[in-house]
Amino acid sequence: GREQRIKLDAAPWSGKKIALRLGKYATFLFVSLNIAHAAAAIFVGPREFLAMITEGPSLHPTAFFLVMGFTAILMFNFTWFREQFCVVLCPYGRLQSVLHDKESITVSYFEKRGEPRGKVAKGAAATPRGDCVDCNRCVAVCPTGIDIRNGLQMECLACLQCVDACNDVMSKVKRPPELIGFASHQQLIGQPRKVVRPRLLVYLALMVLSLGTLGVSLVTRTPFESNVIRTKGSNPFIVDGDGVCV
């Protein structure tokens, strides 16, 4: 997890740390090479691609550099970019922010129950505190490093690691679980949640319309026939098992 990676980064160099780093990067490289080769085989056919590998990169430089380039991109993502892809490039968070409303169920911090946050109060004269002990475990385990206590944020992946970490702390301090859990904005402010609402009906209508359009296009599609004729003196296609690759 993120917390373990932070501790390992801060730890002094040792034989164990070097072995873990080498093992991690070797695994990343192995997975990247496999994905890159599998992707290339999809386009040229597995048998043809195996022949390219056997013949060597000197006879097929384009395929070689494409595979190596894709491997480098994957290694860059695995070793450094990682969760930043979700924050910077992935459109999912931005799309979700458009679709959300105050009734949408999201990962939420129950502020009324948790505030004022602070260490566990002891003694009759201690200042009353909320259930949040301000341990920052929810921030430490978050893959994108956000503080869910500041409200819903676009970077939230809904991985629920903050929920697990908080529940673990709540059990240790003898407090009820689910200080961080699933809730809508209306529930957080004490209002009843509405399941059926205009926005949801619009989404349902659009989905039905899309599926209906797809179904009609499949049912009413016009069948066609095609003939593949080999040109004399050329090889415009290859036979790969039961398939033909153009």
PDB file of C-alpha atoms in Angstrom:
ATOM      1  CA  GLY A   1       0.000   0.000   0.000  1.00  0.00           C
ATOM      2  CA  ARG A   2       0.915   3.681  -0.165  1.00  0.00           C
ATOM      3  CA  GLU A   3       1.838   3.821   3.519  1.00  0.00           C
ATOM      4  CA  GLN A   4       4.322   0.958   3.156  1.00  0.00           C
ATOM      5  CA  ARG A   5       5.872   2.589   0.069  1.00  0.00           C
ATOM      6  CA  ILE A   6       6.351   5.867   1.956  1.00  0.00           C
ATOM      7  CA  LYS A   7       8.056   4.053   4.842  1.00  0.00           C
ATOM      8  CA  LEU A   8      10.313   2.156   2.449  1.00  0.00           C
ATOM      9  CA  ASP A   9      11.275   5.366   0.613  1.00  0.00           C
ATOM     10  CA  ALA A  10      12.171   7.055   3.908  1.00  0.00           C
ATOM     11  CA  ALA A  11      14.148   4.084   5.223  1.00  0.00           C
ATOM     12  CA  PRO A  12      17.970   4.051   4.815  1.00  0.00           C
ATOM     13  CA  TRP A  13      19.448   1.924   2.059  1.00  0.00           C
ATOM     14  CA  SER A  14      20.078  -1.662   3.084  1.00  0.00           C
ATOM     15  CA  GLY A  15      20.348  -5.077   1.509  1.00  0.00           C
ATOM     16  CA  LYS A  16      16.665  -5.705   2.127  1.00  0.00           C
ATOM     17  CA  LYS A  17      15.603  -2.393   0.566  1.00  0.00           C
ATOM     18  CA  ILE A  18      17.800  -2.993  -2.508  1.00  0.00           C
ATOM     19  CA  ALA A  19      16.401  -6.521  -2.918  1.00  0.00           C
ATOM     20  CA  LEU A  20      12.821  -5.260  -2.625  1.00  0.00           C
ATOM     21  CA  ARG A  21      13.444  -2.488  -5.171  1.00  0.00           C
ATOM     22  CA  LEU A  22      15.125  -4.834  -7.650  1.00  0.00           C
ATOM     23  CA  GLY A  23      12.360  -7.390  -7.257  1.00  0.00           C
ATOM     24  CA  LYS A  24       9.680  -4.755  -7.744  1.00  0.00           C
ATOM     25  CA  TYR A  25      11.247  -3.252 -10.878  1.00  0.00           C
ATOM     26  CA  ALA A  26      11.969  -6.712 -12.305  1.00  0.00           C
ATOM     27  CA  THR A  27       8.297  -7.599 -11.837  1.00  0.00           C
ATOM     28  CA  PHE A  28       7.229  -4.329 -13.465  1.00  0.00           C
ATOM     29  CA  LEU A  29       9.523  -5.004 -16.423  1.00  0.00           C
ATOM     30  CA  PHE A  30       8.271  -8.583 -16.803  1.00  0.00           C
ATOM     31  CA  VAL A  31       4.614  -7.490 -16.768  1.00  0.00           C
ATOM     32  CA  SER A  32       5.297  -4.565 -19.141  1.00  0.00           C
ATOM     33  CA  LEU A  33       7.064  -6.785 -21.665  1.00  0.00           C
ATOM     34  CA  ASN A  34       4.267  -9.344 -21.572  1.00  0.00           C
ATOM     35  CA  ILE A  35       1.554  -6.746 -22.081  1.00  0.00           C
ATOM     36  CA  ALA A  36       3.483  -5.075 -24.921  1.00  0.00           C
ATOM     37  CA  HIS A  37       4.114  -8.371 -26.720  1.00  0.00           C
ATOM     38  CA  ALA A  38       0.497  -9.501 -26.263  1.00  0.00           C
ATOM     39  CA  ALA A  39      -0.759  -6.189 -27.672  1.00  0.00           C
ATOM     40  CA  ALA A  40       1.505  -6.481 -30.721  1.00  0.00           C
ATOM     41  CA  ALA A  41       0.404 -10.075 -31.331  1.00  0.00           C
ATOM     42  CA  ILE A  42      -3.218  -8.944 -31.518  1.00  0.00           C
ATOM     43  CA  PHE A  43      -2.489  -6.850 -34.621  1.00  0.00           C
ATOM     44  CA  VAL A  44      -0.157  -9.139 -36.580  1.00  0.00           C
ATOM     45  CA  GLY A  45      -1.308 -12.546 -35.359  1.00  0.00           C
ATOM     46  CA  PRO A  46       0.441 -14.727 -32.760  1.00  0.00           C
ATOM     47  CA  ARG A  47       2.164 -17.013 -35.257  1.00  0.00           C
ATOM     48  CA  GLU A  48       3.447 -14.166 -37.405  1.00  0.00           C
ATOM     49  CA  PHE A  49       4.615 -12.296 -34.318  1.00  0.00           C
ATOM     50  CA  LEU A  50       6.395 -15.387 -32.987  1.00  0.00           C
ATOM     51  CA  ALA A  51       8.165 -15.635 -36.335  1.00  0.00           C
ATOM     52  CA  MET A  52       9.216 -11.971 -36.023  1.00  0.00           C
ATOM     53  CA  ILE A  53      10.686 -12.646 -32.585  1.00  0.00           C
ATOM     54  CA  THR A  54      12.522 -15.719 -33.860  1.00  0.00           C
ATOM     55  CA  GLU A  55      13.968 -13.875 -36.861  1.00  0.00           C
ATOM     56  CA  GLY A  56      15.220 -11.050 -34.655  1.00  0.00           C
ATOM     57  CA  PRO A  57      14.692  -7.260 -34.434  1.00  0.00           C
ATOM     58  CA  SER A  58      17.072  -6.486 -37.305  1.00  0.00           C
ATOM     59  CA  LEU A  59      14.566  -7.893 -39.824  1.00  0.00           C
ATOM     60  CA  HIS A  60      11.554  -6.289 -38.153  1.00  0.00           C
ATOM     61  CA  PRO A  61      12.750  -2.962 -36.664  1.00  0.00           C
ATOM     62  CA  THR A  62       9.315  -1.297 -36.717  1.00  0.00           C
ATOM     63  CA  ALA A  63       7.673  -4.005 -34.646  1.00  0.00           C
ATOM     64  CA  PHE A  64      10.671  -4.101 -32.293  1.00  0.00           C
ATOM     65  CA  PHE A  65      10.655  -0.360 -31.590  1.00  0.00           C
ATOM     66  CA  LEU A  66       6.885  -0.312 -31.170  1.00  0.00           C
ATOM     67  CA  VAL A  67       7.044  -3.084 -28.575  1.00  0.00           C
ATOM     68  CA  MET A  68       9.957  -1.440 -26.770  1.00  0.00           C
ATOM     69  CA  GLY A  69       8.209   1.935 -26.831  1.00  0.00           C
ATOM     70  CA  PHE A  70       5.023   0.466 -25.386  1.00  0.00           C
ATOM     71  CA  THR A  71       7.093  -1.328 -22.746  1.00  0.00           C
ATOM     72  CA  ALA A  72       8.773   1.966 -21.791  1.00  0.00           C
ATOM     73  CA  ILE A  73       5.389   3.692 -21.454  1.00  0.00           C
ATOM     74  CA  LEU A  74       4.103   0.913 -19.207  1.00  0.00           C
ATOM     75  CA  MET A  75       7.265   0.991 -17.089  1.00  0.00           C
ATOM     76  CA  PHE A  76       6.909   4.763 -16.703  1.00  0.00           C
ATOM     77  CA  ASN A  77       3.342   4.295 -15.500  1.00  0.00           C
ATOM     78  CA  PHE A  78       4.167   1.412 -13.130  1.00  0.00           C
ATOM     79  CA  THR A  79       7.275   2.977 -11.586  1.00  0.00           C
ATOM     80  CA  TRP A  80       6.335   6.656 -11.251  1.00  0.00           C
ATOM     81  CA  PHE A  81       3.124   7.909 -12.848  1.00  0.00           C
ATOM     82  CA  ARG A  82       0.876   5.332 -11.166  1.00  0.00           C
ATOM     83  CA  GLU A  83      -2.099   6.965  -9.412  1.00  0.00           C
ATOM     84  CA  GLN A  84      -1.324  10.277 -11.119  1.00  0.00           C
ATOM     85  CA  PHE A  85      -2.819   8.746 -14.258  1.00  0.00           C
ATOM     86  CA  CYS A  86      -6.184   8.664 -12.466  1.00  0.00           C
ATOM     87  CA  VAL A  87      -5.808  12.283 -11.341  1.00  0.00           C
ATOM     88  CA  VAL A  88      -4.337  13.854 -14.497  1.00  0.00           C
ATOM     89  CA  LEU A  89      -5.388  11.790 -17.530  1.00  0.00           C
ATOM     90  CA  CYS A  90      -8.309   9.532 -16.667  1.00  0.00           C
ATOM     91  CA  PRO A  91     -11.658  11.204 -17.516  1.00  0.00           C
ATOM     92  CA  TYR A  92     -13.587   9.053 -15.028  1.00  0.00           C
ATOM     93  CA  GLY A  93     -13.321  11.497 -12.122  1.00  0.00           C
ATOM     94  CA  ARG A  94     -14.386  14.451 -14.249  1.00  0.00           C
ATOM     95  CA  LEU A  95     -17.282  12.489 -15.709  1.00  0.00           C
ATOM     96  CA  GLN A  96     -18.413  11.409 -12.259  1.00  0.00           C
ATOM     97  CA  SER A  97     -18.306  14.990 -10.980  1.00  0.00           C
ATOM     98  CA  VAL A  98     -20.736  15.962 -13.755  1.00  0.00           C
ATOM     99  CA  LEU A  99     -23.104  13.079 -13.014  1.00  0.00           C
ATOM    100  CA  HIS A 100     -23.137  13.522  -9.222  1.00  0.00           C
ATOM    101  CA  ASP A 101     -25.793  15.390  -7.299  1.00  0.00           C
ATOM    102  CA  LYS A 102     -26.528  15.848  -3.591  1.00  0.00           C
ATOM    103  CA  GLU A 103     -28.281  12.474  -3.456  1.00  0.00           C
ATOM    104  CA  SER A 104     -25.400  10.451  -4.940  1.00  0.00           C
ATOM    105  CA  ILE A 105     -23.830   7.880  -2.623  1.00  0.00           C
ATOM    106  CA  THR A 106     -20.097   8.517  -2.222  1.00  0.00           C
ATOM    107  CA  VAL A 107     -17.286   7.778   0.219  1.00  0.00           C
ATOM    108  CA  SER A 108     -17.901  10.362   2.939  1.00  0.00           C
ATOM    109  CA  TYR A 109     -16.637  11.516   6.319  1.00  0.00           C
ATOM    110  CA  PHE A 110     -19.373  11.994   8.916  1.00  0.00           C
ATOM    111  CA  GLU A 111     -18.299  15.425  10.112  1.00  0.00           C
ATOM    112  CA  LYS A 112     -21.015  15.862  12.728  1.00  0.00           C
ATOM    113  CA  ARG A 113     -19.864  12.727  14.480  1.00  0.00           C
ATOM    114  CA  GLY A 114     -16.122  13.222  14.018  1.00  0.00           C
ATOM    115  CA  GLU A 115     -15.689  16.897  14.906  1.00  0.00           C
ATOM    116  CA  PRO A 116     -14.055  18.441  16.815  1.00  0.00           C
ATOM    117  CA  ARG A 117     -11.267  16.004  16.098  1.00  0.00           C
ATOM    118  CA  GLY A 118      -8.431  15.344  18.516  1.00  0.00           C
ATOM    119  CA  LYS A 119      -6.838  12.773  20.758  1.00  0.00           C
ATOM    120  CA  VAL A 120      -9.019  10.618  22.978  1.00  0.00           C
ATOM    121  CA  ALA A 121     -10.147  12.721  25.953  1.00  0.00           C
ATOM    122  CA  LYS A 122      -9.559  11.308  29.435  1.00  0.00           C
ATOM    123  CA  GLY A 123     -11.004  12.458  32.723  1.00  0.00           C
ATOM    124  CA  ALA A 124     -14.121  14.441  33.610  1.00  0.00           C
ATOM    125  CA  ALA A 125     -12.407  17.800  32.976  1.00  0.00           C
ATOM    126  CA  ALA A 126     -11.228  16.846  29.472  1.00  0.00           C
ATOM    127  CA  THR A 127     -12.547  18.852  26.554  1.00  0.00           C
ATOM    128  CA  PRO A 128     -15.260  16.902  24.688  1.00  0.00           C
ATOM    129  CA  ARG A 129     -14.061  15.539  21.389  1.00  0.00           C
ATOM    130  CA  GLY A 130     -15.619  13.935  18.352  1.00  0.00           C
ATOM    131  CA  ASP A 131     -14.878  10.379  17.327  1.00  0.00           C
ATOM    132  CA  CYS A 132     -12.050  11.386  14.950  1.00  0.00           C
ATOM    133  CA  VAL A 133      -8.751  11.068  16.837  1.00  0.00           C
ATOM    134  CA  ASP A 134      -6.858  12.926  14.069  1.00  0.00           C
ATOM    135  CA  CYS A 135      -4.471  10.033  13.478  1.00  0.00           C
ATOM    136  CA  ASN A 136      -4.256  10.809   9.725  1.00  0.00           C
ATOM    137  CA  ARG A 137      -4.410   7.112   8.889  1.00  0.00           C
ATOM    138  CA  CYS A 138      -7.060   7.854   6.253  1.00  0.00           C
ATOM    139  CA  VAL A 139      -4.635  10.237   4.523  1.00  0.00           C
ATOM    140  CA  ALA A 140      -1.646   7.889   4.827  1.00  0.00           C
ATOM    141  CA  VAL A 141      -3.378   4.962   3.113  1.00  0.00           C
ATOM    142  CA  CYS A 142      -5.037   7.002   0.349  1.00  0.00           C
ATOM    143  CA  PRO A 143      -3.433   6.155  -3.040  1.00  0.00           C
ATOM    144  CA  THR A 144      -3.867   9.741  -4.270  1.00  0.00           C
ATOM    145  CA  GLY A 145      -2.969  11.374  -0.940  1.00  0.00           C
ATOM    146  CA  ILE A 146      -6.205  13.293  -0.348  1.00  0.00           C
ATOM    147  CA  ASP A 147      -7.884  13.953   2.989  1.00  0.00           C
ATOM    148  CA  ILE A 148     -11.427  12.597   2.759  1.00  0.00           C
ATOM    149  CA  ARG A 149     -12.319  14.686   5.803  1.00  0.00           C
ATOM    150  CA  ASN A 150     -12.225  17.756   3.548  1.00  0.00           C
ATOM    151  CA  GLY A 151     -15.183  16.417   1.563  1.00  0.00           C
ATOM    152  CA  LEU A 152     -15.579  14.612  -1.735  1.00  0.00           C
ATOM    153  CA  GLN A 153     -12.754  15.357  -4.174  1.00  0.00           C
ATOM    154  CA  MET A 154     -12.250  14.509  -7.835  1.00  0.00           C
ATOM    155  CA  GLU A 155      -9.119  12.470  -7.009  1.00  0.00           C
ATOM    156  CA  CYS A 156     -11.063   9.990  -4.862  1.00  0.00           C
ATOM    157  CA  LEU A 157     -10.925   6.510  -6.418  1.00  0.00           C
ATOM    158  CA  ALA A 158     -13.515   5.039  -4.020  1.00  0.00           C
ATOM    159  CA  CYS A 159     -10.998   2.300  -3.139  1.00  0.00           C
ATOM    160  CA  LEU A 160     -12.272   2.319   0.494  1.00  0.00           C
ATOM    161  CA  GLN A 161      -8.780   2.031   2.011  1.00  0.00           C
ATOM    162  CA  CYS A 162      -9.609   5.045   4.194  1.00  0.00           C
ATOM    163  CA  VAL A 163     -12.736   3.242   5.423  1.00  0.00           C
ATOM    164  CA  ASP A 164     -10.757   0.141   6.419  1.00  0.00           C
ATOM    165  CA  ALA A 165      -8.033   2.196   8.127  1.00  0.00           C
ATOM    166  CA  CYS A 166     -10.536   4.303  10.057  1.00  0.00           C
ATOM    167  CA  ASN A 167     -12.597   1.295  11.144  1.00  0.00           C
ATOM    168  CA  ASP A 168      -9.405  -0.314  12.456  1.00  0.00           C
ATOM    169  CA  VAL A 169      -8.652   2.784  14.541  1.00  0.00           C
ATOM    170  CA  MET A 170     -12.251   3.048  15.767  1.00  0.00           C
ATOM    171  CA  SER A 171     -12.128  -0.523  17.040  1.00  0.00           C
ATOM    172  CA  LYS A 172      -8.930   0.242  18.966  1.00  0.00           C
ATOM    173  CA  VAL A 173     -10.374   3.355  20.644  1.00  0.00           C
ATOM    174  CA  LYS A 174     -13.698   1.610  21.384  1.00  0.00           C
ATOM    175  CA  ARG A 175     -15.777   3.820  19.069  1.00  0.00           C
ATOM    176  CA  PRO A 176     -18.482   2.757  16.581  1.00  0.00           C
ATOM    177  CA  PRO A 177     -17.225   1.972  13.066  1.00  0.00           C
ATOM    178  CA  GLU A 178     -18.136   3.727   9.812  1.00  0.00           C
ATOM    179  CA  LEU A 179     -16.905   7.205  10.749  1.00  0.00           C
ATOM    180  CA  ILE A 180     -15.937   7.159   7.084  1.00  0.00           C
ATOM    181  CA  GLY A 181     -18.405   5.275   4.915  1.00  0.00           C
ATOM    182  CA  PHE A 182     -20.968   5.498   2.147  1.00  0.00           C
ATOM    183  CA  ALA A 183     -23.421   8.396   2.359  1.00  0.00           C
ATOM    184  CA  SER A 184     -24.963  11.154   0.265  1.00  0.00           C
ATOM    185  CA  HIS A 185     -24.603  14.874   0.928  1.00  0.00           C
ATOM    186  CA  GLN A 186     -28.201  15.001   2.118  1.00  0.00           C
ATOM    187  CA  GLN A 187     -27.583  12.224   4.621  1.00  0.00           C
ATOM    188  CA  LEU A 188     -24.502  14.010   5.971  1.00  0.00           C
ATOM    189  CA  ILE A 189     -26.568  17.099   6.809  1.00  0.00           C
ATOM    190  CA  GLY A 190     -29.316  14.987   8.375  1.00  0.00           C
ATOM    191  CA  GLN A 191     -31.824  15.066   5.517  1.00  0.00           C
ATOM    192  CA  PRO A 192     -33.662  11.969   4.245  1.00  0.00           C
ATOM    193  CA  ARG A 193     -32.267  10.546   1.023  1.00  0.00           C
ATOM    194  CA  LYS A 194     -34.413  10.485  -2.115  1.00  0.00           C
ATOM    195  CA  VAL A 195     -33.858   7.420  -4.263  1.00  0.00           C
ATOM    196  CA  VAL A 196     -36.152   8.382  -7.156  1.00  0.00           C
ATOM    197  CA  ARG A 197     -35.354  11.845  -8.535  1.00  0.00           C
ATOM    198  CA  PRO A 198     -35.490  13.592 -11.947  1.00  0.00           C
ATOM    199  CA  ARG A 199     -31.773  13.222 -12.683  1.00  0.00           C
ATOM    200  CA  LEU A 200     -31.912   9.466 -12.121  1.00  0.00           C
ATOM    201  CA  LEU A 201     -34.949   9.134 -14.400  1.00  0.00           C
ATOM    202  CA  VAL A 202     -33.136  11.070 -17.149  1.00  0.00           C
ATOM    203  CA  TYR A 203     -30.102   8.772 -16.859  1.00  0.00           C
ATOM    204  CA  LEU A 204     -32.379   5.722 -17.012  1.00  0.00           C
ATOM    205  CA  ALA A 205     -34.183   7.086 -20.088  1.00  0.00           C
ATOM    206  CA  LEU A 206     -30.872   7.756 -21.867  1.00  0.00           C
ATOM    207  CA  MET A 207     -29.638   4.254 -21.088  1.00  0.00           C
ATOM    208  CA  VAL A 208     -32.873   2.687 -22.378  1.00  0.00           C
ATOM    209  CA  LEU A 209     -32.668   4.845 -25.509  1.00  0.00           C
ATOM    210  CA  SER A 210     -29.047   3.814 -26.133  1.00  0.00           C
ATOM    211  CA  LEU A 211     -29.765   0.117 -25.635  1.00  0.00           C
ATOM    212  CA  GLY A 212     -32.888   0.367 -27.792  1.00  0.00           C
ATOM    213  CA  THR A 213     -30.963   2.068 -30.594  1.00  0.00           C
ATOM    214  CA  LEU A 214     -28.289  -0.609 -30.439  1.00  0.00           C
ATOM    215  CA  GLY A 215     -30.892  -3.371 -30.504  1.00  0.00           C
ATOM    216  CA  VAL A 216     -32.723  -1.864 -33.490  1.00  0.00           C
ATOM    217  CA  SER A 217     -29.478  -1.420 -35.431  1.00  0.00           C
ATOM    218  CA  LEU A 218     -28.547  -5.052 -34.824  1.00  0.00           C
ATOM    219  CA  VAL A 219     -31.971  -6.403 -35.798  1.00  0.00           C
ATOM    220  CA  THR A 220     -32.338  -4.261 -38.932  1.00  0.00           C
ATOM    221  CA  ARG A 221     -28.768  -4.523 -40.175  1.00  0.00           C
ATOM    222  CA  THR A 222     -28.325  -5.510 -43.802  1.00  0.00           C
ATOM    223  CA  PRO A 223     -26.307  -8.701 -44.415  1.00  0.00           C
ATOM    224  CA  PHE A 224     -23.554  -8.538 -47.002  1.00  0.00           C
ATOM    225  CA  GLU A 225     -21.082 -10.830 -48.689  1.00  0.00           C
ATOM    226  CA  SER A 226     -17.447 -10.178 -49.504  1.00  0.00           C
ATOM    227  CA  ASN A 227     -14.849 -12.059 -51.483  1.00  0.00           C
ATOM    228  CA  VAL A 228     -11.123 -11.930 -50.821  1.00  0.00           C
ATOM    229  CA  ILE A 229      -9.095 -12.618 -53.945  1.00  0.00           C
ATOM    230  CA  ARG A 230      -5.341 -13.013 -53.858  1.00  0.00           C
ATOM    231  CA  THR A 231      -3.633 -10.701 -56.360  1.00  0.00           C
ATOM    232  CA  LYS A 232      -1.121 -12.377 -58.625  1.00  0.00           C
ATOM    233  CA  GLY A 233       2.442 -11.887 -57.490  1.00  0.00           C
ATOM    234  CA  SER A 234       1.535 -10.423 -54.074  1.00  0.00           C
ATOM    235  CA  ASN A 235       0.495 -11.575 -50.642  1.00  0.00           C
ATOM    236  CA  PRO A 236      -2.100  -9.107 -49.341  1.00  0.00           C
ATOM    237  CA  PHE A 237      -3.244 -11.309 -46.460  1.00  0.00           C
ATOM    238  CA  ILE A 238      -2.099 -14.150 -44.259  1.00  0.00           C
ATOM    239  CA  VAL A 239      -3.970 -17.172 -42.927  1.00  0.00           C
ATOM    240  CA  ASP A 240      -3.633 -17.479 -39.153  1.00  0.00           C
ATOM    241  CA  GLY A 241      -5.357 -20.668 -37.997  1.00  0.00           C
ATOM    242  CA  ASP A 242      -9.037 -20.254 -38.849  1.00  0.00           C
ATOM    243  CA  GLY A 243      -8.754 -16.472 -39.378  1.00  0.00           C
ATOM    244  CA  VAL A 244      -7.562 -14.246 -42.179  1.00  0.00           C
ATOM    245  CA  CYS A 245      -5.468 -11.171 -41.369  1.00  0.00           C
ATOM    246  CA  VAL A 246      -5.383  -8.431 -44.033  1.00  0.00           C
TER     247      VAL A 246
END
